[in-house]
XYZ file of C-alpha atoms in Angstrom:
612
model
C 83.068 -57.389 103.804
C 82.620 -53.905 105.185
C 84.707 -52.073 107.757
C 84.287 -48.528 108.932
C 87.040 -45.970 109.252
C 88.392 -45.786 112.789
C 87.718 -42.457 114.452
C 89.874 -41.813 117.504
C 87.200 -40.167 119.577
C 86.456 -42.678 122.225
C 83.615 -42.778 124.698
C 84.631 -46.252 125.856
C 88.260 -47.200 125.358
C 89.724 -50.526 124.316
C 91.054 -52.646 127.101
C 94.689 -52.855 128.060
C 96.624 -55.737 129.579
C 96.653 -56.208 133.324
C 99.157 -58.615 134.874
C 99.490 -57.461 138.431
C 97.384 -59.847 140.473
C 100.084 -60.255 143.083
C 100.726 -56.531 143.341
C 96.982 -55.869 143.482
C 96.660 -58.261 146.390
C 99.577 -56.626 148.181
C 98.178 -53.171 147.544
C 94.766 -54.351 148.735
C 96.280 -55.514 152.015
C 97.823 -52.091 152.540
C 94.513 -50.362 151.848
C 92.610 -52.717 154.138
C 95.155 -52.210 156.881
C 94.835 -48.443 156.574
C 91.051 -48.627 156.553
C 91.050 -50.704 159.689
C 92.934 -48.009 161.550
C 90.377 -45.737 163.149
C 92.695 -42.735 163.169
C 93.847 -43.191 159.553
C 93.806 -39.951 157.585
C 92.838 -39.797 153.901
C 96.510 -39.320 153.048
C 97.381 -42.466 155.004
C 94.692 -44.433 153.192
C 96.262 -43.453 149.873
C 99.717 -44.694 150.773
C 100.801 -47.152 148.107
C 98.837 -45.425 145.321
C 102.170 -44.461 143.761
C 102.896 -48.164 143.301
C 99.548 -48.747 141.594
C 100.157 -45.841 139.200
C 103.712 -46.945 138.455
C 102.768 -50.514 137.655
C 99.722 -49.521 135.607
C 101.885 -47.234 133.499
C 104.411 -50.005 132.911
C 101.695 -52.485 132.028
C 99.982 -50.248 129.460
C 103.132 -48.390 128.383
C 101.577 -45.026 129.306
C 104.209 -42.256 129.099
C 102.551 -39.875 131.555
C 99.747 -39.773 134.110
C 98.383 -37.046 136.380
C 95.885 -37.681 139.179
C 94.019 -35.578 141.714
C 91.734 -36.793 144.496
C 89.137 -34.602 146.202
C 87.297 -35.367 149.443
C 84.998 -33.189 151.550
C 85.747 -30.074 149.510
C 89.535 -30.403 149.668
C 92.296 -31.724 147.438
C 93.870 -34.612 149.349
C 96.136 -35.896 146.572
C 97.563 -34.334 143.397
C 100.536 -35.701 141.562
C 102.139 -36.363 138.190
C 103.892 -39.532 137.080
C 106.110 -40.296 134.107
C 106.695 -37.983 131.185
C 104.688 -35.387 129.376
C 107.413 -35.493 126.703
C 108.877 -38.984 126.432
C 111.710 -38.051 124.090
C 112.956 -35.114 126.154
C 112.174 -36.827 129.492
C 110.119 -33.860 130.702
C 108.072 -34.871 133.760
C 104.336 -34.694 134.282
C 103.269 -32.436 137.155
C 99.897 -31.627 138.679
C 99.988 -28.475 136.535
C 100.653 -30.274 133.220
C 97.936 -29.628 130.639
C 96.228 -32.549 128.882
C 93.253 -32.587 126.500
C 90.274 -33.913 128.475
C 88.215 -34.949 125.437
C 84.536 -35.602 126.047
C 84.635 -34.498 129.681
C 84.237 -31.134 127.918
C 80.578 -32.039 127.345
C 79.815 -31.504 131.038
C 81.176 -27.949 130.778
C 78.822 -27.275 127.868
C 75.886 -28.676 129.865
C 76.900 -26.594 132.884
C 76.952 -23.469 130.710
C 73.382 -24.233 129.658
C 72.336 -24.670 133.281
C 73.881 -21.293 134.118
C 71.957 -19.694 131.235
C 68.814 -21.394 132.558
C 69.383 -19.790 135.955
C 69.700 -16.467 134.145
C 66.226 -17.035 132.674
C 67.435 -17.398 129.106
C 66.703 -21.082 128.398
C 64.938 -24.192 129.632
C 65.859 -27.884 129.432
C 62.484 -28.813 127.946
C 61.655 -26.201 125.335
C 62.361 -27.100 121.690
C 65.861 -26.269 120.497
C 64.253 -24.260 117.692
C 62.928 -21.851 120.304
C 66.512 -20.633 120.676
C 68.072 -21.688 117.363
C 65.476 -21.307 114.573
C 67.825 -22.727 111.929
C 68.155 -26.034 113.802
C 67.060 -28.844 111.495
C 67.595 -32.585 111.641
C 66.826 -35.170 108.981
C 63.855 -36.371 111.038
C 61.160 -33.644 110.868
C 59.704 -34.716 114.220
C 63.089 -34.351 115.892
C 63.568 -31.003 114.175
C 60.355 -29.661 115.673
C 60.340 -31.343 119.074
C 63.944 -32.023 120.143
C 64.828 -30.222 123.370
C 68.174 -29.438 125.010
C 67.476 -32.382 127.338
C 67.245 -34.681 124.297
C 70.498 -33.427 122.795
C 72.466 -33.514 126.050
C 71.244 -37.046 126.869
C 71.848 -38.526 123.379
C 68.330 -39.591 122.410
C 67.703 -37.822 119.088
C 67.897 -41.014 116.995
C 71.097 -39.842 115.309
C 74.098 -42.207 115.253
C 77.620 -40.839 115.658
C 78.441 -39.718 112.086
C 81.870 -38.766 113.465
C 83.653 -38.718 110.115
C 81.658 -35.620 109.181
C 83.742 -33.529 111.578
C 86.818 -35.687 112.122
C 87.729 -35.818 108.429
C 86.966 -32.214 107.537
C 87.716 -28.549 108.002
C 84.025 -27.717 108.322
C 83.307 -24.807 110.649
C 80.843 -25.032 113.513
C 78.309 -23.198 111.331
C 78.896 -25.739 108.556
C 78.354 -28.680 110.906
C 75.106 -27.291 112.306
C 73.935 -26.651 108.744
C 74.719 -30.235 107.684
C 72.719 -31.901 110.478
C 69.631 -32.172 108.289
C 71.619 -34.191 105.736
C 72.572 -36.884 108.281
C 70.168 -39.802 108.499
C 69.016 -41.216 111.835
C 68.975 -44.959 112.451
C 66.655 -44.941 115.481
C 63.367 -43.314 116.261
C 63.379 -39.987 118.061
C 63.614 -40.533 121.853
C 63.623 -44.309 121.341
C 67.230 -45.145 122.285
C 70.528 -43.916 123.651
C 73.114 -43.162 120.949
C 76.233 -41.214 121.816
C 76.736 -38.242 119.528
C 79.280 -35.421 119.415
C 77.427 -33.294 116.874
C 74.388 -32.725 119.096
C 76.521 -31.487 122.004
C 78.439 -29.248 119.610
C 75.080 -27.855 118.504
C 74.200 -26.982 122.094
C 77.492 -25.131 122.550
C 76.836 -23.300 119.293
C 73.356 -22.349 120.544
C 74.779 -21.055 123.837
C 77.339 -18.936 122.021
C 74.642 -17.427 119.805
C 72.439 -16.570 122.793
C 75.127 -14.684 124.691
C 77.083 -13.289 121.747
C 80.268 -14.561 123.419
C 80.623 -17.758 121.414
C 81.034 -21.088 123.184
C 84.632 -20.275 124.055
C 83.723 -16.945 125.618
C 80.999 -18.568 127.701
C 83.363 -21.211 129.089
C 86.039 -18.666 129.971
C 83.639 -16.174 131.553
C 81.066 -18.422 133.213
C 83.205 -21.408 134.331
C 86.983 -20.967 134.087
C 87.046 -17.528 135.722
C 84.717 -18.160 138.698
C 86.271 -21.581 139.409
C 89.818 -20.244 139.229
C 90.777 -22.563 136.361
C 93.514 -20.223 135.186
C 95.655 -22.867 133.460
C 92.920 -24.331 131.248
C 92.318 -23.453 127.602
C 90.130 -24.468 124.684
C 92.221 -25.496 121.674
C 95.307 -27.498 120.793
C 96.661 -24.311 119.222
C 96.582 -22.854 122.743
C 97.956 -25.879 124.580
C 101.054 -25.966 122.373
C 101.904 -22.414 123.433
C 102.036 -23.304 127.132
C 105.213 -24.231 128.988
C 103.862 -27.361 130.685
C 101.795 -29.520 128.337
C 101.690 -33.223 127.522
C 102.457 -34.560 124.064
C 100.163 -37.138 122.415
C 101.253 -40.759 121.925
C 99.837 -43.950 120.433
C 100.588 -47.647 120.847
C 100.975 -49.734 117.695
C 102.424 -53.227 117.693
C 103.528 -52.663 121.298
C 105.596 -49.606 120.314
C 104.820 -46.168 121.762
C 105.269 -43.317 119.306
C 104.427 -39.629 119.215
C 101.504 -38.472 117.054
C 100.384 -34.978 116.012
C 97.753 -33.037 117.914
C 94.406 -33.167 116.123
C 92.617 -29.831 115.996
C 88.934 -30.258 116.865
C 87.961 -26.628 117.394
C 84.836 -26.960 115.211
C 83.444 -29.703 117.443
C 84.890 -27.914 120.481
C 81.812 -27.956 122.776
C 81.949 -31.759 122.630
C 85.618 -32.178 123.443
C 88.307 -29.523 122.983
C 89.085 -28.362 126.559
C 92.656 -28.773 127.837
C 93.256 -28.775 131.578
C 95.459 -29.962 134.427
C 94.542 -31.992 137.495
C 95.192 -28.834 139.513
C 92.441 -27.011 137.614
C 90.173 -30.050 137.338
C 90.274 -30.464 141.102
C 88.523 -27.073 141.310
C 85.889 -28.396 138.916
C 85.486 -31.581 140.981
C 85.051 -29.629 144.222
C 82.370 -27.537 142.538
C 80.556 -30.567 141.069
C 80.491 -32.216 144.509
C 79.140 -29.082 146.152
C 75.882 -27.168 146.279
C 76.198 -25.066 143.135
C 78.566 -22.574 144.757
C 82.332 -22.232 144.635
C 84.135 -20.633 147.534
C 80.793 -19.230 148.652
C 79.924 -17.650 145.285
C 76.821 -18.996 143.496
C 77.485 -20.504 140.058
C 74.317 -22.502 139.357
C 71.261 -23.776 141.238
C 71.999 -26.950 143.184
C 68.848 -28.511 141.705
C 70.242 -28.126 138.186
C 73.601 -29.533 139.247
C 71.897 -32.626 140.629
C 69.640 -32.930 137.577
C 72.676 -33.079 135.318
C 73.973 -35.983 137.418
C 70.626 -37.828 137.318
C 69.635 -40.570 134.827
C 67.868 -39.292 131.716
C 68.396 -42.024 129.109
C 68.986 -45.707 129.882
C 72.094 -47.407 128.495
C 70.827 -51.003 128.356
C 73.965 -52.716 127.052
C 77.162 -51.035 128.261
C 80.441 -52.566 127.037
C 81.843 -55.447 129.110
C 84.468 -53.210 130.747
C 81.658 -51.202 132.328
C 79.290 -54.013 133.283
C 81.448 -55.970 135.723
C 80.424 -56.928 139.278
C 80.590 -53.857 141.484
C 79.246 -51.538 138.774
C 75.522 -50.827 138.640
C 73.044 -50.170 135.850
C 74.128 -47.473 133.424
C 72.218 -44.372 132.369
C 73.233 -41.131 130.736
C 72.369 -37.873 132.451
C 72.907 -34.397 131.031
C 76.487 -34.892 129.765
C 77.304 -37.324 132.596
C 77.147 -41.097 133.011
C 75.078 -42.126 136.052
C 75.682 -45.534 137.637
C 76.926 -46.958 140.940
C 80.161 -48.319 142.364
C 79.763 -51.054 144.961
C 76.427 -49.604 146.036
C 77.586 -45.980 146.038
C 76.157 -43.442 143.580
C 78.792 -42.952 140.848
C 78.827 -40.112 138.306
C 81.551 -39.952 135.677
C 82.617 -39.139 132.149
C 85.674 -40.101 130.198
C 87.239 -38.553 127.152
C 89.517 -39.748 124.402
C 91.049 -38.021 121.426
C 94.174 -38.674 119.395
C 96.976 -39.418 121.878
C 95.038 -38.892 125.138
C 92.581 -40.525 127.526
C 91.022 -38.938 130.612
C 88.509 -39.817 133.326
C 86.623 -37.630 135.786
C 84.733 -39.680 138.367
C 82.897 -38.872 141.602
C 80.818 -40.389 144.377
C 78.547 -37.409 145.188
C 76.901 -38.907 148.253
C 80.335 -39.682 149.715
C 81.767 -36.264 148.785
C 84.763 -37.659 146.937
C 86.048 -37.693 143.384
C 89.043 -38.530 141.183
C 90.418 -37.099 137.954
C 93.050 -38.963 135.939
C 94.692 -37.606 132.779
C 96.969 -39.661 130.486
C 98.778 -39.167 127.193
C 98.119 -42.584 125.648
C 94.625 -43.777 124.625
C 95.220 -47.397 125.587
C 94.249 -49.519 128.566
C 92.217 -48.774 131.669
C 94.782 -46.918 133.801
C 92.293 -44.182 134.834
C 89.580 -46.649 135.862
C 91.926 -48.846 137.885
C 93.336 -45.813 139.703
C 89.899 -44.330 140.407
C 88.415 -47.610 141.666
C 91.501 -48.233 143.804
C 91.111 -44.796 145.388
C 87.433 -45.414 146.140
C 88.139 -48.793 147.710
C 90.772 -47.216 149.947
C 88.755 -44.169 151.017
C 85.581 -46.193 151.586
C 87.452 -48.798 153.588
C 86.441 -51.644 151.252
C 88.444 -54.702 150.333
C 89.867 -53.897 146.881
C 88.354 -55.641 143.884
C 90.805 -57.342 141.446
C 90.433 -54.855 138.607
C 93.775 -55.717 137.018
C 92.827 -59.375 136.745
C 89.364 -58.575 135.480
C 90.579 -56.316 132.700
C 93.358 -58.736 131.801
C 90.889 -61.598 131.431
C 88.469 -59.445 129.462
C 91.195 -58.336 127.088
C 92.367 -61.917 126.573
C 88.820 -62.966 125.684
C 88.497 -60.030 123.298
C 91.743 -60.866 121.528
C 90.731 -64.503 121.205
C 87.376 -63.544 119.722
C 89.080 -61.176 117.280
C 91.513 -63.871 116.167
C 88.671 -66.349 115.706
C 86.678 -63.796 113.737
C 89.620 -63.215 111.390
C 90.203 -66.935 111.048
C 86.556 -67.645 110.277
C 85.919 -64.563 108.192
C 83.779 -65.465 105.167
C 85.517 -64.962 101.840
C 83.310 -63.041 99.440
C 86.074 -61.825 97.132
C 85.609 -63.007 93.541
C 88.848 -63.892 91.809
C 89.582 -63.170 88.161
C 87.457 -60.004 87.929
C 88.506 -56.653 86.502
C 87.278 -53.057 86.756
C 84.684 -52.117 84.148
C 86.617 -48.995 83.070
C 90.144 -47.743 82.738
C 91.426 -46.550 86.116
C 91.518 -42.951 84.891
C 87.715 -43.052 84.537
C 87.326 -43.599 88.280
C 89.273 -40.445 89.164
C 87.445 -37.283 90.151
C 85.556 -35.610 92.969
C 82.450 -37.140 94.510
C 80.154 -35.230 96.851
C 77.815 -36.050 99.721
C 75.746 -33.208 101.170
C 76.431 -34.340 104.737
C 79.930 -35.778 104.637
C 81.716 -33.588 102.092
C 84.031 -34.683 99.284
C 85.801 -37.887 98.305
C 88.680 -37.273 95.894
C 89.989 -40.129 93.788
C 93.247 -39.682 91.888
C 95.297 -41.882 89.581
C 98.819 -42.127 90.894
C 101.035 -44.134 88.617
C 99.095 -47.295 87.826
C 96.939 -47.271 90.968
C 94.173 -45.217 92.563
C 94.293 -43.314 95.834
C 91.437 -41.767 97.778
C 90.943 -38.902 100.238
C 87.916 -37.997 102.347
C 88.025 -34.257 102.906
C 91.378 -33.738 104.662
C 91.930 -37.427 105.552
C 94.251 -39.307 103.247
C 95.277 -39.985 100.619
C 94.818 -43.723 101.145
C 96.008 -46.263 98.570
C 93.298 -48.309 96.872
C 93.690 -51.834 95.599
C 91.228 -53.629 93.343
C 88.999 -55.958 95.387
C 86.644 -57.266 92.722
C 84.466 -55.854 89.930
C 84.197 -52.087 90.578
C 84.949 -52.329 94.296
C 88.277 -51.045 95.608
C 89.682 -51.426 99.094
C 92.212 -49.698 101.325
C 94.616 -52.602 102.034
C 93.837 -54.240 105.364
C 97.508 -54.472 106.222
C 98.057 -50.733 105.707
C 98.882 -48.557 108.697
C 95.854 -46.354 108.144
C 92.647 -45.303 109.872
C 90.886 -46.470 106.682
C 92.474 -49.945 106.561
C 89.995 -52.450 105.130
C 87.448 -49.863 104.055
C 85.747 -50.691 100.747
C 84.498 -48.238 98.130
C 82.038 -49.357 95.491
C 82.026 -47.358 92.252
C 78.753 -47.289 90.332
C 77.703 -46.320 86.801
C 74.861 -44.209 85.456
C 72.692 -45.298 82.530
C 75.255 -43.954 80.091
C 77.917 -46.199 81.498
C 79.854 -43.376 83.168
C 81.299 -43.870 86.658
C 79.321 -41.299 88.638
C 78.845 -42.582 92.213
C 80.730 -44.092 95.138
C 79.007 -46.077 97.890
C 80.804 -46.668 101.205
C 79.907 -47.837 104.718
C 81.266 -44.856 106.638
C 78.594 -45.047 109.354
C 77.981 -48.783 109.878
C 75.082 -48.335 112.294
C 72.969 -46.828 109.491
C 72.584 -50.221 107.854
C 73.113 -48.698 104.420
C 75.920 -47.198 102.400
C 76.519 -43.488 102.108
C 76.489 -42.358 98.483
C 78.836 -39.760 97.016
C 77.875 -38.417 93.574
C 80.426 -37.246 91.033
C 80.836 -33.491 91.316
C 80.155 -31.306 88.291
C 83.149 -30.667 86.094
C 84.724 -27.260 86.439
C 84.392 -25.484 83.107
C 85.949 -22.084 82.661
C 83.735 -19.046 82.334
C 85.271 -18.307 78.914
C 84.161 -21.703 77.576
C 80.681 -21.317 79.077
C 80.390 -17.902 77.466
C 81.067 -19.453 74.041
C 78.100 -21.788 74.576
C 75.673 -18.968 75.420
C 73.314 -17.738 72.723
C 70.180 -18.621 70.695
C 69.614 -22.035 69.123
C 66.837 -23.187 66.785
C 65.068 -26.281 68.092
C 62.465 -27.412 65.537
C 60.333 -24.286 65.035
C 61.240 -22.473 68.242
C 64.214 -20.587 69.599
C 65.806 -21.715 72.853
C 68.343 -19.644 74.711
C 71.424 -20.470 76.764
C 72.540 -17.673 79.082
C 75.472 -17.444 81.466
C 74.230 -16.199 84.837
C 77.213 -15.778 87.110
C 79.116 -19.033 86.658
C 76.010 -21.082 85.786
C 74.702 -21.856 82.312
C 70.907 -21.649 82.186
C 68.469 -22.870 79.513
C 65.258 -21.061 78.604
C 62.600 -22.859 76.533
C 59.476 -20.849 75.632
C 56.589 -21.679 77.956
C 58.743 -23.583 80.455
C 60.643 -22.671 83.625
C 64.313 -21.844 83.339
C 66.646 -24.822 83.766
C 70.097 -24.930 85.319
C 72.726 -27.004 83.515
C 75.185 -29.049 85.564
C 78.550 -29.720 83.890
C 79.520 -33.396 83.778
C 82.483 -33.712 81.431
C 83.916 -31.699 78.588
C 80.868 -30.103 76.875
C 78.265 -32.444 78.400
C 75.654 -31.266 80.923
C 72.798 -32.701 82.983
C 69.580 -30.752 83.387
C 69.072 -30.067 87.079
C 65.811 -31.438 88.411
C 65.100 -33.577 85.333
C 66.527 -37.087 85.730
C 67.294 -38.685 82.355
C 67.636 -35.321 80.601
C 71.086 -34.264 79.433
C 72.718 -32.392 76.610
C 75.988 -31.776 74.898
C 77.357 -29.091 72.612
C 79.069 -29.793 69.297
C 81.983 -27.819 67.869
C 83.484 -27.780 64.412
C 87.177 -28.160 63.619
C 87.717 -24.457 64.153
C 86.328 -24.637 67.698
C 83.086 -22.881 66.853
C 79.913 -24.093 68.579
C 77.518 -25.397 65.935
C 74.666 -27.117 67.779
C 73.239 -28.336 71.057
C 72.092 -31.954 71.276
C 69.279 -32.747 73.738
C 69.181 -36.303 75.100
C 65.747 -37.060 76.524
C 63.860 -40.231 77.474
C 61.679 -39.777 74.375
C 64.496 -39.223 71.915
C 67.471 -37.149 70.768
C 66.878 -33.621 69.446
C 69.280 -31.245 67.679
C 69.228 -27.460 68.003
C 71.315 -25.526 65.456
C 73.132 -22.394 66.567
C 71.508 -19.269 65.094
């Protein structure tokens, strides 16, 4: 059995429970009655929306919701419901700041379009034209990938979210690690949502202007659109007077969780905003590339961002119901239809929050909904309800639909657990003492797994995530207990030996879509410079002298007539020879601690070199 770590960065959220069929019908009657009145104003059509919001919040236990509705270039509705701080009973207002998650991606794409209008970039020139260091694992993608490819998620790269979610890697680090991350699809062959590629585009934009991604957003979008409340980091949102706290739902209990800092991946999801500010953004997106008469970007580029670029052939069930059209991804937007009307939207989820920005461009209307609980479909139900009302359509039974879908999903999950094949072998034991499994293991893309012996059990950390307790599963496989309250619950880690019988690798399914395990190799032991210095010197190997020299913190071997070799510490006084698999060596000391010889272990034999 393999399970991947859960990363709370959601493009499509899990479904909540909907039990308001009667209320939906009543609300639908109100909307239909309003629509049938020729003189009904938009405000009149939205009467009763408070009831929909209130009941949705109760159903999904959402502490706080903010919503704004825009039509024909004006804000016709903006309101907060519930609490931004549940414990202190502080209310949500239209000015309350929430993280908007992946809606941020559209800001990064808009920045690129602005730079295009300035003559600095083009959608269809290779990324390397602007960022020479850009390199993916696929050499074809490295050479040919364009901004259009990265913004529309067709590079062949799966999510690999744990690279950034688990770590303190900087934006520079993440861009530099791209070439270590394997694709699972051919370049331009399929849609695969990816945060790292959008982050890379924001990084590129910041390099081009010298302002950084943050400076670009403030100067080129926030300032001209009058988004004075918005900011770019959870460290900033916590300093404001009116901000929402993050919550989660576990076992039907709502509890507060910490903010998760995602500054490194910022261009893909770190903006915080209010529905007041986001209404400005909606008005701009529904317009002609200008805001209050001032040009921001060419209208053609605005429309191109909203247009299909990459097909999404199999959207999740929540987004493939009757009334919703075929799905495609544009340039940081989802392009589909709602009941025959062109629909453009993006949602965003991060620890404790879920948001939706949605618009019907041809009908000049849009909705933004911000919540502080990543559970249920409150934003979708509110947005669809608004559209039904403003378009004068009989409301569709979204509550019932989502309720039925969730019930089916829960039943399938229960059946899957019940029928889960048992592959665990009883009566097995680890091949080594538990202490031999402890240490640091490295992967060039993902970072470091640390395994420690705590009492009589092992625990494991991935970069800054953890530690997670490990229990023996079978043989040399350990598992984070499935019943644990952990993002790693159920994850298995397989420890592997080298030819000497030493535990030197861990294999784990951290990116399931790859179809193969990621391998972490035991990190070199840290040997003090003083000890390494004692090993340096000349040794007599047969009839020739070999030399060990300390260069910086690295011990290097020189053999006459051969290139210099770097020695990689493994344990105590044992080393591997870098670049020569199967070649290793160890130093011998006498009782007084004096180095007496170096022993070379090679595929063709064991050779001794006496210290001169």
